Tab-separated table of C-alpha atoms and ligand atoms in Angstrom:
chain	number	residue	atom	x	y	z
R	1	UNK	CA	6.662	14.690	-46.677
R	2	UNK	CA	4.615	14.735	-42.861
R	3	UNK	CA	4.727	11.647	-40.914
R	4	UNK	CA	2.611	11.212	-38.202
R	5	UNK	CA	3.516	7.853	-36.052
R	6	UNK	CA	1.669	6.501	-33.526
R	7	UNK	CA	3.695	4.055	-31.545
R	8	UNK	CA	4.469	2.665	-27.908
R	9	UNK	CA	8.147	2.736	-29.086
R	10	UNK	CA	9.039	6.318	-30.301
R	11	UNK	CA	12.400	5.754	-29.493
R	12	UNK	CA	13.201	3.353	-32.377
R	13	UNK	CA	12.332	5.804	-34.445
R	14	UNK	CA	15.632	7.653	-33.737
R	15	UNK	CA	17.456	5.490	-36.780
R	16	UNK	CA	15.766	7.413	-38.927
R	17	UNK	CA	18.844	10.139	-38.649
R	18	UNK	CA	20.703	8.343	-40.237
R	19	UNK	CA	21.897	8.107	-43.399
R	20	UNK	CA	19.815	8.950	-46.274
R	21	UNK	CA	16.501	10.038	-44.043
R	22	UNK	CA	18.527	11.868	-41.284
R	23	UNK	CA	19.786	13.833	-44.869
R	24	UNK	CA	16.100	14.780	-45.606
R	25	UNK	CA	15.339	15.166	-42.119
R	26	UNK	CA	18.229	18.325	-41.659
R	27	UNK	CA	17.486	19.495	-45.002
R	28	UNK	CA	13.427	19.720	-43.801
R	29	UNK	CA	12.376	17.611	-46.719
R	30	UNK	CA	10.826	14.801	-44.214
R	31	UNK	CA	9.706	15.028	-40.842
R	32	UNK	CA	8.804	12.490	-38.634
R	33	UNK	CA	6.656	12.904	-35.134
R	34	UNK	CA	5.332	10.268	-32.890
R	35	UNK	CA	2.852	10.038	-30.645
R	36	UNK	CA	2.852	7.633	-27.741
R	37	UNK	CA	-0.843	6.319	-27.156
R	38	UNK	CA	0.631	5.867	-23.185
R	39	UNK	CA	0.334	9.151	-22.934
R	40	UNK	CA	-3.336	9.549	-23.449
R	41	UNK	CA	-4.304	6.810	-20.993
R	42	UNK	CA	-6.370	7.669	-18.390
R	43	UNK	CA	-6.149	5.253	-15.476
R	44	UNK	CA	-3.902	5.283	-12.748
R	45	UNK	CA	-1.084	2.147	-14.335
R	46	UNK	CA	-1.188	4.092	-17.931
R	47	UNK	CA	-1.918	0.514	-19.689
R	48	UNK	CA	-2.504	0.644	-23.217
R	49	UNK	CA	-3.554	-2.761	-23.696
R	50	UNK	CA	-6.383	-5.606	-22.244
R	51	UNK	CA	-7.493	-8.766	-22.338
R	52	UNK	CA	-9.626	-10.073	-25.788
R	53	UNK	CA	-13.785	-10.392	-25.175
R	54	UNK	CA	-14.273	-14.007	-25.714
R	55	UNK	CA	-11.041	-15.372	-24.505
R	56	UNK	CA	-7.890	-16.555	-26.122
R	57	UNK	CA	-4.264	-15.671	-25.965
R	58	UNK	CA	-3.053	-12.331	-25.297
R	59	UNK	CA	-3.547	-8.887	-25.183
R	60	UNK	CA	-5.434	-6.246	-27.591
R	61	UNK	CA	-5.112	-2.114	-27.813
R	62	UNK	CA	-7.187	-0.730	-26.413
R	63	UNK	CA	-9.000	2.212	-28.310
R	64	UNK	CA	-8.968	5.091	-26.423
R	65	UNK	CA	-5.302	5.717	-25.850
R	66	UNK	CA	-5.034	5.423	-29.663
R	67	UNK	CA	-7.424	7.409	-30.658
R	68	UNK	CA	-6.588	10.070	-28.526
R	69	UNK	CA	-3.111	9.740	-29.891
R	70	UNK	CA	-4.057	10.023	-33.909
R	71	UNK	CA	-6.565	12.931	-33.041
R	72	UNK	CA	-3.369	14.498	-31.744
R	73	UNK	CA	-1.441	13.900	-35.037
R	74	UNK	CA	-4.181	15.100	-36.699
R	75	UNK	CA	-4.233	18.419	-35.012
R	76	UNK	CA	-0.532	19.020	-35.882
R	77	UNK	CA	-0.798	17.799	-38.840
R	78	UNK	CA	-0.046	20.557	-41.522
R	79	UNK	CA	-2.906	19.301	-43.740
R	80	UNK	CA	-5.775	16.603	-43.486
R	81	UNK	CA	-3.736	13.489	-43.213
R	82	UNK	CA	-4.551	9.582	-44.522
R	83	UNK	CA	-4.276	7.101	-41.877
R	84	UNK	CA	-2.523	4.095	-42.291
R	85	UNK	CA	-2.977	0.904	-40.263
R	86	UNK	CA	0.292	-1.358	-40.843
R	87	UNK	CA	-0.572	-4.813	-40.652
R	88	UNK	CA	-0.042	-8.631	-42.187
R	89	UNK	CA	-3.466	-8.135	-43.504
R	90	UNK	CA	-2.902	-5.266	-45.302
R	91	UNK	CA	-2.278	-4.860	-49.330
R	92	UNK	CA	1.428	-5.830	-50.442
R	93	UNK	CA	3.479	-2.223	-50.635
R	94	UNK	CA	5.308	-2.118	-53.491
R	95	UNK	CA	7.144	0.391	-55.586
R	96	UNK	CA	4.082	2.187	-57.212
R	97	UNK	CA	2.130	2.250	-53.961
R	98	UNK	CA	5.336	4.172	-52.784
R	99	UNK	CA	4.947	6.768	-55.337
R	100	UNK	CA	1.064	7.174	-54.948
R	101	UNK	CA	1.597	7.798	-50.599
R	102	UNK	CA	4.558	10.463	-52.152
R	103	UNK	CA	1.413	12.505	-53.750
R	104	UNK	CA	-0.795	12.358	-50.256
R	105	UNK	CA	1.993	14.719	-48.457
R	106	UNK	CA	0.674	13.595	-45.033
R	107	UNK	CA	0.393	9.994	-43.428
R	108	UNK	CA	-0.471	9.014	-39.746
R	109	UNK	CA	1.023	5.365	-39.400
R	110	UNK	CA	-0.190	3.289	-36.852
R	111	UNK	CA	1.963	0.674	-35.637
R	112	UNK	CA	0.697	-2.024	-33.383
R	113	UNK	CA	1.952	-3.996	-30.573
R	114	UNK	CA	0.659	-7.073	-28.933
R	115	UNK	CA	-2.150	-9.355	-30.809
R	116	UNK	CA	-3.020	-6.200	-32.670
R	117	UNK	CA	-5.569	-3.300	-32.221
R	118	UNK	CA	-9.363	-3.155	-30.929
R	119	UNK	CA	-11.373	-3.775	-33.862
R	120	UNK	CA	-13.492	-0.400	-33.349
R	121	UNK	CA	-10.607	2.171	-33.740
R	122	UNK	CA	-9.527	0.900	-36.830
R	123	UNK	CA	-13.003	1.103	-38.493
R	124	UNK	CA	-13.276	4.535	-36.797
R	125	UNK	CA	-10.082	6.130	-37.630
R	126	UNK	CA	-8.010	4.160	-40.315
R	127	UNK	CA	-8.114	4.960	-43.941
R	128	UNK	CA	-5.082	2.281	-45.507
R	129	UNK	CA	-4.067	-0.677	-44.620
R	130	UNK	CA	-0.703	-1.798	-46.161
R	131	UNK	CA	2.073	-5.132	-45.418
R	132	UNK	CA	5.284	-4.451	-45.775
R	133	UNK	CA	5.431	-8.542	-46.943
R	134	UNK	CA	3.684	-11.736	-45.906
R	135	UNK	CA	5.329	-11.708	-42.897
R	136	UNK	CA	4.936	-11.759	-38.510
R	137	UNK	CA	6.743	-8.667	-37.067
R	138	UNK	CA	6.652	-8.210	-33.348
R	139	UNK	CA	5.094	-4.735	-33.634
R	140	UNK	CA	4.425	-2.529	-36.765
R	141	UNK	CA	7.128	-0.308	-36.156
R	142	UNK	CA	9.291	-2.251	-38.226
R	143	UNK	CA	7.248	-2.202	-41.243
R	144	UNK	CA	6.454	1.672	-40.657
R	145	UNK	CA	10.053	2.625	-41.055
R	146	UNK	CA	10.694	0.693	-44.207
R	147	UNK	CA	7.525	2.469	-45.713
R	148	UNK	CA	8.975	5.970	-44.366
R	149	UNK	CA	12.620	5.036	-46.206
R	150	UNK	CA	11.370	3.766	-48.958
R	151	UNK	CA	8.740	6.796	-49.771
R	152	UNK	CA	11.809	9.346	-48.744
R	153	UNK	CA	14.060	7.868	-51.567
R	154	UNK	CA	11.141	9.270	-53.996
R	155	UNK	CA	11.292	13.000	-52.138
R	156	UNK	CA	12.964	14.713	-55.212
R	157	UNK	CA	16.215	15.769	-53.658
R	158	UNK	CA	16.042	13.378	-51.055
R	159	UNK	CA	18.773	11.821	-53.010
R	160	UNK	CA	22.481	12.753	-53.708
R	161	UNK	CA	22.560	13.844	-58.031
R	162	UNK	CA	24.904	10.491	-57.604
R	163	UNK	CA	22.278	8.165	-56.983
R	164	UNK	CA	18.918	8.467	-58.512
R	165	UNK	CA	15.515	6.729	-57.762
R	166	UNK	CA	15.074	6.284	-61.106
R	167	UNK	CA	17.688	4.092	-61.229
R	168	UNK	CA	16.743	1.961	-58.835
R	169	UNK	CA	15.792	-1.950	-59.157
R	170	UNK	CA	12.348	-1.898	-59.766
R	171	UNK	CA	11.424	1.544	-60.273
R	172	UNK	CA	11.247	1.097	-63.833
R	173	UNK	CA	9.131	-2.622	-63.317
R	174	UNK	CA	12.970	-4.464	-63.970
R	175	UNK	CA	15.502	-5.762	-61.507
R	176	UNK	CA	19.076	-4.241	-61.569
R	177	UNK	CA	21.897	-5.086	-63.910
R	178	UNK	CA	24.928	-6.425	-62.237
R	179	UNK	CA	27.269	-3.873	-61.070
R	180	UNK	CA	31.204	-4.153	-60.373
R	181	UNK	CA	33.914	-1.947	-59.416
R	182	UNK	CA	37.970	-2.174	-58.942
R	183	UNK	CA	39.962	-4.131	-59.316
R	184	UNK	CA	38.818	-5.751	-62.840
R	185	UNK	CA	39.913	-9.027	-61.853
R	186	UNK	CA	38.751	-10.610	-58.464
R	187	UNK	CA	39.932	-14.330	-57.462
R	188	UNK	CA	39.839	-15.151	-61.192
R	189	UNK	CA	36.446	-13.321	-62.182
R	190	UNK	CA	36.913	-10.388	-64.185
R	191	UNK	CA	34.192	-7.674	-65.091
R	192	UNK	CA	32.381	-7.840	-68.659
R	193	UNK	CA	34.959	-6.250	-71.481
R	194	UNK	CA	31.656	-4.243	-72.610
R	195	UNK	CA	31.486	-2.115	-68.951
R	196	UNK	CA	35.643	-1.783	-69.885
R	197	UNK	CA	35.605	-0.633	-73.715
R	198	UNK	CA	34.072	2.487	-72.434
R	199	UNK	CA	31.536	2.163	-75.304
R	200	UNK	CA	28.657	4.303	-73.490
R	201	UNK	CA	25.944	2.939	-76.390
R	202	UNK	CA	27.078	-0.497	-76.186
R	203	UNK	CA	26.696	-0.273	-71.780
R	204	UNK	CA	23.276	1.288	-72.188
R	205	UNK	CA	22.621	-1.704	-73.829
R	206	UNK	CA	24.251	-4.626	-71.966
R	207	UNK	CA	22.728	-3.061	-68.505
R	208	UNK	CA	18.788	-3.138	-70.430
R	209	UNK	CA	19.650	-6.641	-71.535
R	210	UNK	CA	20.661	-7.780	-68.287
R	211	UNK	CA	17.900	-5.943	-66.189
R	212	UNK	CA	15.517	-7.655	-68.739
R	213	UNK	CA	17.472	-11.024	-68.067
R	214	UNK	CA	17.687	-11.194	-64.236
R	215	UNK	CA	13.949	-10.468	-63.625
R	216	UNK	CA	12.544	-13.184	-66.552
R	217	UNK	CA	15.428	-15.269	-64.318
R	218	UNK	CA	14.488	-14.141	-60.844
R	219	UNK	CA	10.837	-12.224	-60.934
R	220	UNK	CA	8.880	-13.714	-64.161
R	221	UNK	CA	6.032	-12.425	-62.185
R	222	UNK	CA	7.102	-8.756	-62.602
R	223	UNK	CA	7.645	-9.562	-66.397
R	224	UNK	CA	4.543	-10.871	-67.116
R	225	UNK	CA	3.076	-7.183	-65.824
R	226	UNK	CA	4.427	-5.689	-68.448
R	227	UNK	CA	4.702	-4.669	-71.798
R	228	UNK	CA	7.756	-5.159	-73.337
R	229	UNK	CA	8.020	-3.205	-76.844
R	230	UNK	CA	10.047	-4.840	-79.527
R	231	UNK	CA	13.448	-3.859	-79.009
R	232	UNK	CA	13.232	-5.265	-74.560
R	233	UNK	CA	11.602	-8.280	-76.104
R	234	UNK	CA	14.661	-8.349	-78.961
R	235	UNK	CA	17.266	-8.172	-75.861
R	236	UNK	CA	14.998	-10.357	-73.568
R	237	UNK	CA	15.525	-13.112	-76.178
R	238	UNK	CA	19.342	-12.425	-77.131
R	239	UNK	CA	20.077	-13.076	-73.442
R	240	UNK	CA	17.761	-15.918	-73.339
R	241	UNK	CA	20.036	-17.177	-76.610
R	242	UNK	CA	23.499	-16.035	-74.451
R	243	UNK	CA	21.710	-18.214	-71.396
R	244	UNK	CA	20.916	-21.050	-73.538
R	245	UNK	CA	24.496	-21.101	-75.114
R	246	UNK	CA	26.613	-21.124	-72.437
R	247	UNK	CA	25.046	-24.822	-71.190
P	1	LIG	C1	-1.407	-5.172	-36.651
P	1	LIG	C2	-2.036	-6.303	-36.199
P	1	LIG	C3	2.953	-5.385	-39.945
P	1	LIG	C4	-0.038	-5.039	-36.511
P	1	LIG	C5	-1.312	-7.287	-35.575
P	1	LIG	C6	2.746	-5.439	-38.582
P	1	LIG	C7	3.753	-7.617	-39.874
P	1	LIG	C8	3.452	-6.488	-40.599
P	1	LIG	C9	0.728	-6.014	-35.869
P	1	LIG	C10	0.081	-7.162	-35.420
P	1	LIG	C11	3.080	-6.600	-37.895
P	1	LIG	C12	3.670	-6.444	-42.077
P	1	LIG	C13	1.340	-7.868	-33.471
P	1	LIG	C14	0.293	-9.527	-34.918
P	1	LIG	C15	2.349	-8.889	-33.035
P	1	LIG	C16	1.282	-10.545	-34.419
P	1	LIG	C17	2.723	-11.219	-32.615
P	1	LIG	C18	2.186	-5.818	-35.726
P	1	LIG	N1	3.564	-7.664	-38.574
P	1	LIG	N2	0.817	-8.184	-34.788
P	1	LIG	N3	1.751	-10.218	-33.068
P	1	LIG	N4	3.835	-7.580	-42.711
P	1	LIG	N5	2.915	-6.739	-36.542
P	1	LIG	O1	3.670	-5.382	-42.649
């Protein structure tokens, strides 16, 4: 997976090394270049950035430097690349959206600073434009490396065999079960007897029933997405029973 970044802060980029993305990053599965649009400006102070036609507070990118700066990316990239404009207005990223960017190979993500970016470049030049969540970040550099992690976790062999996307809350629509580890009794709580009894059928089970559980609890807006066949809807409404019971 080629990322292209274009960004007036390459440096915070650098986190990316570690942990899981600095793994794909040494093992050549991602790689991630940036391109500072201050280094395509043309006057003599290298400003990036001006004041809005027709008044009002702040600054706005201008669209030179930036365009300059993606036709750069472009040029290195190792195929034709989709742009991506990062932005509060964009469509909510999610999961799937994740796994559809995974199949394009090669993204240019353009994160911007100040009250945002000169109208013209993004009609010219921008393809996508995504929100990380209905949010204000300071600059969309923020919101571009949460996109880069959470498309690398897809990258198959991105992960350890230990830990598997498919696993993951949400990647199959459902939250996660609860998970516990040692010791089996902490200040009075003790794990479920079905994760003890070692009863791999019976686990299976539980975890489904739970996942199924948390999100009607939690997310009823994922549930209602999707369609539950009759055994999830069986364990949806056994926990629903356990829920109901234990009041
Ligand atoms: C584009 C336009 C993404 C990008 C304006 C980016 C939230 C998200 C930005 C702005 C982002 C998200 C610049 C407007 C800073 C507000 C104070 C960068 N914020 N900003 N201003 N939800 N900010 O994905």
């Amino acid at each position: 997976m080629w990322f292209g970044v274009i960004t007036l802060f390459p440096a915070m980029f650098s986190i990316l090394e570690q942990g899981i993305t600095g793994r794909a990053l040494k093992k050549a599965l991602l790689n991630v270049t940036c391109w500072d649009p201050r280094e395509f400006t043309h006057n003599k102070h290298r400003g990036v950035d001006d004041r809005p036609y027709g008044g009002g507070p702040g600054m706005v990118m201008m669209p030179q430097p930036l365009q300059d700066a993606v036709h750069a990316a472009k040029q290195a990239a190792p195929r034709t690349p989709v742009v991506i404009h990062l932005s509060p207005q964009g469509k909510c990223f999610n999961q799937q959206a994740a796994q559809d960017l995974l199949a394009k190979e090669c993204i240019i993500l353009i994160a911007g600073r100040y009250e945002g970016i000169d109208e013209r470049l993004l009609r010219l030049e921008v393809d996508e434009e995504w929100s990380m969540g209905d949010y204000v970040l300071s600059g969309g550099e923020i919101a571009a490396l949460a996109m880069i992690d959470v498309t690398t976790r897809l990258i198959p062999g991105a992960l350890g065999h230990e830990d598997s996307a498919a696993l993951d809350s949400l990647s199959s629509g459902l939250l996660k079960y609860p998970q516990y580890t040692r010791p089996e009794s902490f200040q009075g709580l003790k794990v479920p007897d079905v994760l003890m009894d070692g009863n791999h059928k019976e686990i299976d089970r539980w975890r489904l029933k739970q996942s199924l559980g948390r999100t009607w609890l939690k997310r009823p807006d994922l549930l209602v997405k999707m369609n539950l066949d009759t055994h999830q809807l069986n364990l949806l409404r056994e926990f629903i029973q356990e829920q109901t019971l234990s009041y």
